[in-house]
Short mmCIF file of C-alpha atoms in Angstrom, two decimals:
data_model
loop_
_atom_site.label_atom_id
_atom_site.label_comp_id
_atom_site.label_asym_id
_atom_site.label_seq_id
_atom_site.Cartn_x
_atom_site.Cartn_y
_atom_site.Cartn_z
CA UNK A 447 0.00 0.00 0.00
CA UNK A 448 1.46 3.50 -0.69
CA UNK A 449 2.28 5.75 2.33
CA UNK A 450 2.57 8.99 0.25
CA UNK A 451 0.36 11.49 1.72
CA UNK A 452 -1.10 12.42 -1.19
CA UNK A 453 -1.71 12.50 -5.08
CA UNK A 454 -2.41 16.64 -4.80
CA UNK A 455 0.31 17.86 -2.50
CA UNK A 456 -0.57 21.39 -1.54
CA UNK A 457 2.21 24.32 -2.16
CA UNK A 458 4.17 26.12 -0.27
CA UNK A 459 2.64 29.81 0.84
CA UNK A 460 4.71 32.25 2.20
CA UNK A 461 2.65 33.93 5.20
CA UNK A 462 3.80 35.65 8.27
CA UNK A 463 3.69 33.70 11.54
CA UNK A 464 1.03 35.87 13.41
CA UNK A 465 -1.44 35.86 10.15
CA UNK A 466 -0.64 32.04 10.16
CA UNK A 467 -1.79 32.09 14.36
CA UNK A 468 -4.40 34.05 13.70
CA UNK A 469 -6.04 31.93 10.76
CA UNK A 470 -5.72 28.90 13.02
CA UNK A 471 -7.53 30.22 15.89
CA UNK A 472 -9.61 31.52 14.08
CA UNK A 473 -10.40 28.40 11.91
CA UNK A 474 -10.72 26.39 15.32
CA UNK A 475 -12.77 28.59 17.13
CA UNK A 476 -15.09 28.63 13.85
CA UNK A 477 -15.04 24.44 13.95
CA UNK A 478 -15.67 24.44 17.84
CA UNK A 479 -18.52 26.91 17.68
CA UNK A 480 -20.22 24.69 14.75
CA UNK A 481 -20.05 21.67 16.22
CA UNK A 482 -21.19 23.00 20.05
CA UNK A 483 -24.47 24.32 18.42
CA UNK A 484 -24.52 20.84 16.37
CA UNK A 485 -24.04 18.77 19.72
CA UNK A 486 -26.32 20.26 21.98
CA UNK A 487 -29.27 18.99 19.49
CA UNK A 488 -27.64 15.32 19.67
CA UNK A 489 -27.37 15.23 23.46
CA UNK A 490 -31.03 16.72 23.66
CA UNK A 491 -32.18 14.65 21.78
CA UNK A 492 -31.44 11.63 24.15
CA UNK A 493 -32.73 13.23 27.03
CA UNK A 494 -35.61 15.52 26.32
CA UNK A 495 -36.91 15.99 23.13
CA UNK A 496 -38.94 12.99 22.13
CA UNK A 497 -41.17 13.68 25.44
CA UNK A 498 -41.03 17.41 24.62
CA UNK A 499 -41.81 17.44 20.47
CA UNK A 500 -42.89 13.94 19.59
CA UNK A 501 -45.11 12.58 22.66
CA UNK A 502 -45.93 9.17 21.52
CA UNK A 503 -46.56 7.44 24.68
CA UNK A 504 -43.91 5.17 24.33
CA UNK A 505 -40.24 6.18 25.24
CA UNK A 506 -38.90 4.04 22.27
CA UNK A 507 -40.87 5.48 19.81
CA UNK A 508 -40.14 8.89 21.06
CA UNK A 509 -36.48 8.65 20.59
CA UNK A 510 -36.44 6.97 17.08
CA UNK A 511 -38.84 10.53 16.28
CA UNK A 512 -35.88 12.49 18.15
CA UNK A 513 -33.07 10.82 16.38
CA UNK A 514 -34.77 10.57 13.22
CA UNK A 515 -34.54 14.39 13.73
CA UNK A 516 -31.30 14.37 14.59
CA UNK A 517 -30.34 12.40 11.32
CA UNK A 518 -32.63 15.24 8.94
CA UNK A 519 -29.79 17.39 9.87
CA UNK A 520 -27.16 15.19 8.44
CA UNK A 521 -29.30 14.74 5.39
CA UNK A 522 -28.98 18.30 4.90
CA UNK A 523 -25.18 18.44 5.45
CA UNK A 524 -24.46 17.68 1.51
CA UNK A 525 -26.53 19.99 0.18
CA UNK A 526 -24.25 22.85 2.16
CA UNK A 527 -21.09 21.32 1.31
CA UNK A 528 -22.21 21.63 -2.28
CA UNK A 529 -23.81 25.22 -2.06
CA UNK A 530 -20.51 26.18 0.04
CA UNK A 531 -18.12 24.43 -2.11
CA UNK A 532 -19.70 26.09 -5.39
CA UNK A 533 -19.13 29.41 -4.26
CA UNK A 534 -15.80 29.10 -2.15
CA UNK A 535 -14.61 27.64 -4.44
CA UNK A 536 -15.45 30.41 -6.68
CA UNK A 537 -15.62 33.27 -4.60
CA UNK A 538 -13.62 32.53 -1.63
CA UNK A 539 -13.30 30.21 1.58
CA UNK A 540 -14.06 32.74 4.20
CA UNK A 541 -16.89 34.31 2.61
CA UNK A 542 -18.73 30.94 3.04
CA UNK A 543 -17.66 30.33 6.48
CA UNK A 544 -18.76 33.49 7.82
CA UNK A 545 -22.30 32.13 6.31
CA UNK A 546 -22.74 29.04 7.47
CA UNK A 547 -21.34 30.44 11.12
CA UNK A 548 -24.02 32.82 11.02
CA UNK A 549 -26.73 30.52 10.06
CA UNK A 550 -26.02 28.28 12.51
CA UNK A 551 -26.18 30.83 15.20
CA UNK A 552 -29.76 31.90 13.89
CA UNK A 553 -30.79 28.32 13.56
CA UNK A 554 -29.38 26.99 16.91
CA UNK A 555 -30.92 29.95 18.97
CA UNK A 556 -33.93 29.28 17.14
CA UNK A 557 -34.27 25.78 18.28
CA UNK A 558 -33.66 28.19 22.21
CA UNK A 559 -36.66 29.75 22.02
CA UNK A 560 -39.14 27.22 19.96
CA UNK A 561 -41.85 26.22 22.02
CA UNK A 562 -43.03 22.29 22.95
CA UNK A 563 -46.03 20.29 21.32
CA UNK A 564 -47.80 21.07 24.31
CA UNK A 565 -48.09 24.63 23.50
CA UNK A 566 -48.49 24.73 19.72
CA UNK A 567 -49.27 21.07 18.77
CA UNK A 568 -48.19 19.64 15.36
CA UNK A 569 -46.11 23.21 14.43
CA UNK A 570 -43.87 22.48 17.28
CA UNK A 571 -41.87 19.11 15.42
CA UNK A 572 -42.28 20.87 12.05
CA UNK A 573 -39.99 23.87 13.07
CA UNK A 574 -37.73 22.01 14.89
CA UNK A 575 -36.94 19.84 12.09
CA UNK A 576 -36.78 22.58 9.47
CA UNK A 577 -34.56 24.20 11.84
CA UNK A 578 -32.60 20.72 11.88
CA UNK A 579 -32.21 21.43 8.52
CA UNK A 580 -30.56 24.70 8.85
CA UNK A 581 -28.03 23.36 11.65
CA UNK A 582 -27.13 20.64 8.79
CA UNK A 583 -26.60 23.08 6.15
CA UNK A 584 -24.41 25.33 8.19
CA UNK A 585 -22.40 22.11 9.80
CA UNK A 586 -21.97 21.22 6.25
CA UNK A 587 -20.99 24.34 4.60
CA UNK A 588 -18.35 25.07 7.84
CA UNK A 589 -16.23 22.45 7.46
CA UNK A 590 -14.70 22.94 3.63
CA UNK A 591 -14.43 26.40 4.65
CA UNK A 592 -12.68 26.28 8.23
CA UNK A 593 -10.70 23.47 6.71
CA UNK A 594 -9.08 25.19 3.85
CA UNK A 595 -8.30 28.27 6.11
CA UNK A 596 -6.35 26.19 7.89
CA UNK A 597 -4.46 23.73 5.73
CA UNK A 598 -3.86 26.41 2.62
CA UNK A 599 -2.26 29.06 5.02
CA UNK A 600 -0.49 26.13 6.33
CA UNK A 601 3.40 26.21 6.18
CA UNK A 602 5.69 23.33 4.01
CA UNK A 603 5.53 19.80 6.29
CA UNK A 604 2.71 21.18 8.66
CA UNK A 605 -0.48 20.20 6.37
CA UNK A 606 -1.51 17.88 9.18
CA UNK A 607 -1.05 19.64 12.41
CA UNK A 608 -2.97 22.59 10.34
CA UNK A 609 -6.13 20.96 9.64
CA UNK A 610 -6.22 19.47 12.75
CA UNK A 611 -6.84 22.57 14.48
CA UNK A 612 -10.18 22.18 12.56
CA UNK A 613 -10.42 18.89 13.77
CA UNK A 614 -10.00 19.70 17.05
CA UNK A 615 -13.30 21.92 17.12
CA UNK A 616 -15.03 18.12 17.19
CA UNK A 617 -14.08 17.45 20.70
CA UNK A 618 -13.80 20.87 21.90
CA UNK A 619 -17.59 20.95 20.72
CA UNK A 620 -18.35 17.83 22.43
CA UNK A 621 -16.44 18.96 25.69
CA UNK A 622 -18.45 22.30 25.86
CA UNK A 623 -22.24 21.00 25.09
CA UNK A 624 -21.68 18.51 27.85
CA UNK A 625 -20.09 20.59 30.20
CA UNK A 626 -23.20 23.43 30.07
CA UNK A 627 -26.05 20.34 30.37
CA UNK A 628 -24.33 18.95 32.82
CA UNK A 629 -24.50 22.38 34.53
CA UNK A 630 -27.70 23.11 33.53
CA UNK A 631 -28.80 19.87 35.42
CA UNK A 632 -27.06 20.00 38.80
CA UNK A 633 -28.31 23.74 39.03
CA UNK A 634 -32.07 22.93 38.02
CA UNK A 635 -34.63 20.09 39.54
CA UNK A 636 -35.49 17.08 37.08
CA UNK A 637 -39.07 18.91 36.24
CA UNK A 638 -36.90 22.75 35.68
CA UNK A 639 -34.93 20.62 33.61
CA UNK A 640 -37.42 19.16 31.37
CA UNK A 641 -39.25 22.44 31.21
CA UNK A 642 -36.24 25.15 30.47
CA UNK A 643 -33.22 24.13 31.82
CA UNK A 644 -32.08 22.08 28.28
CA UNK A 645 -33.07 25.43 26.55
CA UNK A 646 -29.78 27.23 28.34
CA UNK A 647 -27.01 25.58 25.90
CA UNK A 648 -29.30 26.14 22.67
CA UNK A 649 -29.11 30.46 23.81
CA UNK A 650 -25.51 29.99 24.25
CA UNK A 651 -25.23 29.23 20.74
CA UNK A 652 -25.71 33.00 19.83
CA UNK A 653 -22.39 33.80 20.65
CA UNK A 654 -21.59 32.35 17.34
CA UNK A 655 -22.66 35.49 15.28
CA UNK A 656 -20.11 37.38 17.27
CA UNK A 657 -16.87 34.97 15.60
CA UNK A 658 -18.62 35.39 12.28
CA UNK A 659 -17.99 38.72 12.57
CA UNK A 660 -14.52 38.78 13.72
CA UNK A 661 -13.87 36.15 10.85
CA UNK A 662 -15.75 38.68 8.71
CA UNK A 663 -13.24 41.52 9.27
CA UNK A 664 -10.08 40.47 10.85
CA UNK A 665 -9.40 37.23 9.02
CA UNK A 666 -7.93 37.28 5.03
CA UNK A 667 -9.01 34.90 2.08
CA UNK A 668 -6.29 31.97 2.27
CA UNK A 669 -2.79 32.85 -0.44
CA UNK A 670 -3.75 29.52 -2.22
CA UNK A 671 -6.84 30.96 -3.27
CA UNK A 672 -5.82 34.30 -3.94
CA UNK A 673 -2.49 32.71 -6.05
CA UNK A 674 -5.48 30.50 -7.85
CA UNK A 675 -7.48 33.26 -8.75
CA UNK A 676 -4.32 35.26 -10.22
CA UNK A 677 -2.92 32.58 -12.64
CA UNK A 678 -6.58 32.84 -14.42
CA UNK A 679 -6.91 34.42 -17.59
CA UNK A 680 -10.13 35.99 -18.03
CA UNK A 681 -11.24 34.02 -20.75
CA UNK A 682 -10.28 30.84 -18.38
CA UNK A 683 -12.76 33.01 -15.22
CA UNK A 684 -15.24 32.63 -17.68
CA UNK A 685 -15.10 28.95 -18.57
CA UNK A 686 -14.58 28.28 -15.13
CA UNK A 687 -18.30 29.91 -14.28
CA UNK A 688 -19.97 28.07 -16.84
CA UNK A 689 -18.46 25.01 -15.96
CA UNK A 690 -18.86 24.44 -11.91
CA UNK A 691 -16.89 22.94 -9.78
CA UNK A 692 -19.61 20.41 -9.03
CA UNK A 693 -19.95 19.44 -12.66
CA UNK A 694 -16.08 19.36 -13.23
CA UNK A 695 -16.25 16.82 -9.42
CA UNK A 696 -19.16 14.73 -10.69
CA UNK A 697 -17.95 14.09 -14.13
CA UNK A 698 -13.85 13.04 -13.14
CA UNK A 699 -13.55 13.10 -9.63
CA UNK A 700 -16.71 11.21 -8.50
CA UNK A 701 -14.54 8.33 -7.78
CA UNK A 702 -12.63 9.96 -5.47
CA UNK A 703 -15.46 11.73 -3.39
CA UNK A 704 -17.05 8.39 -2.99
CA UNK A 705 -13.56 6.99 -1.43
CA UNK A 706 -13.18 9.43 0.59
CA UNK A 707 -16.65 9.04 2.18
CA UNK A 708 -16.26 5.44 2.29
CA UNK A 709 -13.48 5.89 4.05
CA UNK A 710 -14.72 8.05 7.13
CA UNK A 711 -18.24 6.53 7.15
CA UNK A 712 -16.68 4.23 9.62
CA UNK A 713 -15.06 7.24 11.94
CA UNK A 714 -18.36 9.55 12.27
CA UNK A 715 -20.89 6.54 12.50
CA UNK A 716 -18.61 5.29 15.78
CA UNK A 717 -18.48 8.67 16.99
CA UNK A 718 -22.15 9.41 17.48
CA UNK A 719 -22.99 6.06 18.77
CA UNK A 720 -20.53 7.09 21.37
CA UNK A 721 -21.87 10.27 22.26
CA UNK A 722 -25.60 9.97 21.47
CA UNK A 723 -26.59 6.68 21.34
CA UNK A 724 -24.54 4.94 24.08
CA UNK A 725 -26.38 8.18 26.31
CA UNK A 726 -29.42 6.97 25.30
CA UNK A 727 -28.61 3.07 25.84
CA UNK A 728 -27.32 3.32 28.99
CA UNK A 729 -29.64 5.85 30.57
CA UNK A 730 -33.13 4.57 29.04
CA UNK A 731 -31.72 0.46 29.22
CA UNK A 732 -29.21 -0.06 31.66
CA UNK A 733 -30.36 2.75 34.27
CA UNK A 734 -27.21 4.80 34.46
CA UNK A 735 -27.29 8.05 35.71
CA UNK A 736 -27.35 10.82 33.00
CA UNK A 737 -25.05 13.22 34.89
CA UNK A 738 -22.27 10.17 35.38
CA UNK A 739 -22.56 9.01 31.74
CA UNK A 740 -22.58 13.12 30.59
CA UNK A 741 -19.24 13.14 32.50
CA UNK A 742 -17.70 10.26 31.31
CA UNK A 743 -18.28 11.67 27.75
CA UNK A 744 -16.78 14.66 28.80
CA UNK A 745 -13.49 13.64 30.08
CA UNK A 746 -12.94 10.96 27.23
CA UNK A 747 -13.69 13.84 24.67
CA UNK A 748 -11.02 15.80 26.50
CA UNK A 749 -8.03 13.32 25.71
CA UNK A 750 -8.87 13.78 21.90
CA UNK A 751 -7.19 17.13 22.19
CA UNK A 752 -4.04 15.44 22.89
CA UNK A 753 -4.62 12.43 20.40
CA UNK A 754 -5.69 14.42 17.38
CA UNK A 755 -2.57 16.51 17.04
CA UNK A 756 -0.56 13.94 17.69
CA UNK A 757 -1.84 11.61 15.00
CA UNK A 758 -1.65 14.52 12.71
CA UNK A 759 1.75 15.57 13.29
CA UNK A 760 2.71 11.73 13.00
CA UNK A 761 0.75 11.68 9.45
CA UNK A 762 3.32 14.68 8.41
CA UNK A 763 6.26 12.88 9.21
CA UNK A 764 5.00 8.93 7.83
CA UNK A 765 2.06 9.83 5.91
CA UNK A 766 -1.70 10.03 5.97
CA UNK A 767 -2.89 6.59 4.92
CA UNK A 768 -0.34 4.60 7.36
CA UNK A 769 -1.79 6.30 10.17
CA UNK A 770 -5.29 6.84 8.83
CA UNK A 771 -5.42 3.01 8.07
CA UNK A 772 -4.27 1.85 11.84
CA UNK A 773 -7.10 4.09 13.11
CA UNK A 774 -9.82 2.74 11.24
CA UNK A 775 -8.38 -1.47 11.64
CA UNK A 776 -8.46 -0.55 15.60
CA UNK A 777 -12.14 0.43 15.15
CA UNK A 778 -12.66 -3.02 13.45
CA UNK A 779 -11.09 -4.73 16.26
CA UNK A 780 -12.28 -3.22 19.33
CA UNK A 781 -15.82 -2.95 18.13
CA UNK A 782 -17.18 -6.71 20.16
CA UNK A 783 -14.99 -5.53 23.67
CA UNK A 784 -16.36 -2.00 23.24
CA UNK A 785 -19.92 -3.11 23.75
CA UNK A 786 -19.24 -6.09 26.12
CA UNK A 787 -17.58 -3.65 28.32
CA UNK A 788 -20.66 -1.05 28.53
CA UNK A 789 -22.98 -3.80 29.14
CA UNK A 790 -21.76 -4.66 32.24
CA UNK A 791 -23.45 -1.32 33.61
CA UNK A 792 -20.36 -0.12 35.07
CA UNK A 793 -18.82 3.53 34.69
CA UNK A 794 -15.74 2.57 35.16
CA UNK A 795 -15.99 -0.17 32.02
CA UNK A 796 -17.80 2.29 30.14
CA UNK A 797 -14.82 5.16 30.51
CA UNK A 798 -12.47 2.60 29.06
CA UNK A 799 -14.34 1.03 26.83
CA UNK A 800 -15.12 4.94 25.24
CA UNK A 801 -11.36 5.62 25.84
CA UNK A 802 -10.21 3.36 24.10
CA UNK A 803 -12.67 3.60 21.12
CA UNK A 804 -11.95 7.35 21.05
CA UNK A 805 -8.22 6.97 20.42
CA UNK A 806 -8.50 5.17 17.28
CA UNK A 807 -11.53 7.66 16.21
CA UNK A 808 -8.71 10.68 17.24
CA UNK A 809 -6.33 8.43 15.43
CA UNK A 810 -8.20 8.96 12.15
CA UNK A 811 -9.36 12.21 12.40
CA UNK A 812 -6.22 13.88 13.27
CA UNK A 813 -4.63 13.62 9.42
CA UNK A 814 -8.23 13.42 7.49
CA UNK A 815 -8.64 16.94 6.69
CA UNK A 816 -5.30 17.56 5.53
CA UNK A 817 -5.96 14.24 3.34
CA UNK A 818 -9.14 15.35 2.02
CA UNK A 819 -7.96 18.27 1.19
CA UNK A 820 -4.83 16.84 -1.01
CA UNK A 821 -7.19 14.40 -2.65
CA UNK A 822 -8.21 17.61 -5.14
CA UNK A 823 -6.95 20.57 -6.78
CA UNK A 824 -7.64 24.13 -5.56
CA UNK A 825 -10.07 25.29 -8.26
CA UNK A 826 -12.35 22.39 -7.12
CA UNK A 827 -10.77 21.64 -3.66
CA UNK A 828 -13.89 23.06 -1.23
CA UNK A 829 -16.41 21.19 -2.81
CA UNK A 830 -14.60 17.89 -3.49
CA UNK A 831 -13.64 17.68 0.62
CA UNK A 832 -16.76 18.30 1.57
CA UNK A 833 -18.74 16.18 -0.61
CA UNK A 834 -16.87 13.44 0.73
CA UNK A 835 -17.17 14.89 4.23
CA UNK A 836 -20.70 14.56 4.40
CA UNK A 837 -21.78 11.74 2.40
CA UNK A 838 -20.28 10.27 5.11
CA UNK A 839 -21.55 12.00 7.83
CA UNK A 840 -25.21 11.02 5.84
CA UNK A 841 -24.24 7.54 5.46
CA UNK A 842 -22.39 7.22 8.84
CA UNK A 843 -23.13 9.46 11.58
CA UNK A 844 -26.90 10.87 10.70
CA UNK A 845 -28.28 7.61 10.58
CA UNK A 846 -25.82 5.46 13.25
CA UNK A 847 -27.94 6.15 16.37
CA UNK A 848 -30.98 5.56 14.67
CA UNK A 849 -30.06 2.26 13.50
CA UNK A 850 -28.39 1.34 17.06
CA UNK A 851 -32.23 1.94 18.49
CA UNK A 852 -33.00 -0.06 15.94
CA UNK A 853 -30.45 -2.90 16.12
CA UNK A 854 -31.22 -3.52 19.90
CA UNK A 855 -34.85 -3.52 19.57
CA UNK A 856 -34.88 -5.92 16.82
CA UNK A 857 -32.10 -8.38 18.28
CA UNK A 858 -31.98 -7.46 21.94
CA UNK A 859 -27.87 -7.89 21.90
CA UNK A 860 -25.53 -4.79 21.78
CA UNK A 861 -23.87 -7.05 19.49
CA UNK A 862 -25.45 -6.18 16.68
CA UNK A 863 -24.41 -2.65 16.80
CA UNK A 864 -20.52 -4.38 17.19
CA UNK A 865 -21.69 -5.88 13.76
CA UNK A 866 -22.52 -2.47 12.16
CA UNK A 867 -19.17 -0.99 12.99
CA UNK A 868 -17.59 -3.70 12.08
CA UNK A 869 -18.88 -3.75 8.72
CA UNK A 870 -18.47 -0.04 8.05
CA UNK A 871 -14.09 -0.37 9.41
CA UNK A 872 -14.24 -2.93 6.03
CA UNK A 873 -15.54 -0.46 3.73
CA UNK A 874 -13.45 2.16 5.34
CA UNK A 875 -10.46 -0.16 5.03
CA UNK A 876 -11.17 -1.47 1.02
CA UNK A 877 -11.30 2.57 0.34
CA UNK A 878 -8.44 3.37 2.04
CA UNK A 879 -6.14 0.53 0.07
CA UNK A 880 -7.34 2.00 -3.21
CA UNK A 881 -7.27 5.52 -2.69
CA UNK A 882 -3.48 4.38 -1.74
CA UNK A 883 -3.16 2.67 -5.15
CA UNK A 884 -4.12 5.54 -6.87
CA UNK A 885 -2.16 7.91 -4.77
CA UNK A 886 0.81 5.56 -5.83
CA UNK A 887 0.47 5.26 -9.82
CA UNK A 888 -0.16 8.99 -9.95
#
């Protein structure tokens, strides 16, 4: 298998130090802000919503309406990344970031304020599933666009540690919504709770308009771009507007969007079994508390922002597949003990059964936006990554704690949802080996 770390290496920029500090944060802030106000719906939706919007008088029912909710939004992601990726890669990557940052803001406050099915009836799941919607298309229109900031102002050798700034807004996001409901609960009763008290993190989100705006006027368009848009004759601006980089992706570099999704389906799906589903399986069936299992998400989340640097300077010095490849085979294989371990009820078997699972998921995500964004050329780059982004988040994470509700009510054994990740590290792995070849005969 070839180790390069990639068929599309990206070129050198020459950038002062404090613009290149400045894009970072500013690119992670952007990525942990997203993904907050795209958490706080997941871990409500375990807890509260399906009593709140979908009362069905069965608790089962209610949360496969609340994650069926939950999934809309990933559903949505694509069309963002393609909206996004048409124009950025047109008219710019921060123009589209400070977008989707402020739609998500909107939509995420939104969701705040919206009241129950108790006060407005069959309106009530309506909006908060067209808001959904909006979360998904901002989630999937921010990551192309806080991605590229990162890895094209990137210096030679560094493409890795770079994105994973980006990367790192994924657990930062995670650490953050958990933190503020876990707050929320120990400073409200159950019935406070259930009535306002999971409304607090969905405000918070507002803050997010306040980064779009500092993105909006502090932060520049990334050198790649600007060099891109330079070396264009006018007569090539014009072809290139007729002919989109969506058209130019689906007609010779479908292949390659495909692989790439196939390749992360694995990572995201595993992810929000971990921090939505296995909340909802081991509150609602094994009769954990919700604050211990909230915590034990928290601190696991917290050593990803040791692991996911790590793996991605490691990918700059022995390339992205090697390590992206060991990531996704330890998935495979811890899959069966993963589950065994939460079944026995206890937190401490939980923690390490998460731990460990999260290490190979920080081992794979570390290096995967830098390789995403190597798999395609600049003029097509922002929509290419993020197609393959978020067909896997559709095909992976939207739907994976959906079918885990599903998989244990149909079978009754945890194993089944062992199976499903199982099969998903073989797809990831069979993509991986030929996006390798391919890296290697170019």
């Amino acid at each position: 298998m070839d180790m390069a770390p990639s068929a599309h290496p990206l070129p050198t920029t020459t950038v002062p130090t404090v613009n290149r500090r400045r894009v970072a944060t500013a690119a992670a802030l952007a990525s942990a802000v997203e993904w907050y106000d795209y958490f706080v719906f997941g871990i409500a939706a375990a807890l509260v919503l399906g009593d709140l919007y979908f009362p069905a008088g069965n608790s089962t029912a209610g949360v496969l309406a609340s994650f069926a909710t939950f999934a809309v939004g990933f559903l949505a992601r694509p069309l963002g990344g393609i909206v996004a990726g048409q124009l950025g890669d047109k008219r710019g990557r921060k123009p589209m970031l400070v977008l989707a940052l402020t739609l998500m803001g909107v939509a995420t406050t939104g969701i705040g304020l919206l009241p129950t099915y108790e006060t407005i009836g069959v309106a009530a799941p309506i909006l908060l599933v067209l808001l959904r919607v909006a979360q998904g298309v901002a989630v999937g229109a921010q990551w192309g666009g806080a991605m590229l900031l990162a890895t094209e102002y990137a210096p030679e050798g560094k493409r890795g540690v770079y994105g994973s700034v980006v990367q790192l807004g994924v657990p930062i996001g995670v650490v953050t919504a958990n933190t503020v409901f876990l707050l929320a609960g120990a400073f409200t009763s159950e019935s406070a709770f259930a009535a306002w008290g999971w409304r607090i993190p969905f405000l918070i989100g507002l803050f997010v308009l306040a980064l779009a705006w500092y993105i909006h006027t502090r932060v520049e368009e990334t050198p790649e771009f600007r060099a891109a848009e330079r070396e264009l004759s006018e007569q090539e601006k014009s072809e290139q507007k007729q002919n989109s980089p969506l058209r130019t992706i689906l007609r010779n570099h479908l292949g390659t969007v495909l692989l790439a999704g196939g390749s992360f389906a694995v990572n995201t799906a595993t992810f929000y079994i971990l921090i939505t589903g296995v909340l909802d399986y081991t509150t609602r069936e094994l009769d954990m508390k919700r604050s211990a299992v909230l915590t034990v998400s928290l601190c696991v989340s917290l050593t990803q922002l040791i692991l996911i640097p790590a793996s991605a300077a490691l990918s700059d010095r022995v390339g992205r597949i090697r390590v992206y490849a060991f990531g996704a085979a330890g998935i495979a294989l811890w899959a069966v003990p993963l589950f065994l371990l939460i079944d026995t009820g206890s937190l401490l078997w939980l923690a390490v059964g998460t731990f460990v699972a999260s290490c190979f998921l920080s081992i794979m995500y570390g290096p995967q936006a830098a390789l995403f964004a190597e798999l395609f050329t600049a003029e097509m780059r922002y929509t290419g990554a993020s197609l393959g982004y978020q067909i896997a988040a559709v095909c992976g994470g939207g739907l994976a704690p959906f079918v885990m509700v599903l998989l244990l009510e149909a079978t009754g054994t945890s194993m089944a949802v062992s199976a499903y990740i199982i099969g998903l590290s073989v797809i990831a792995l069979l993509s991986i080996k030929v996006l390798a070849d391919r890296a290697r005969s170019r």
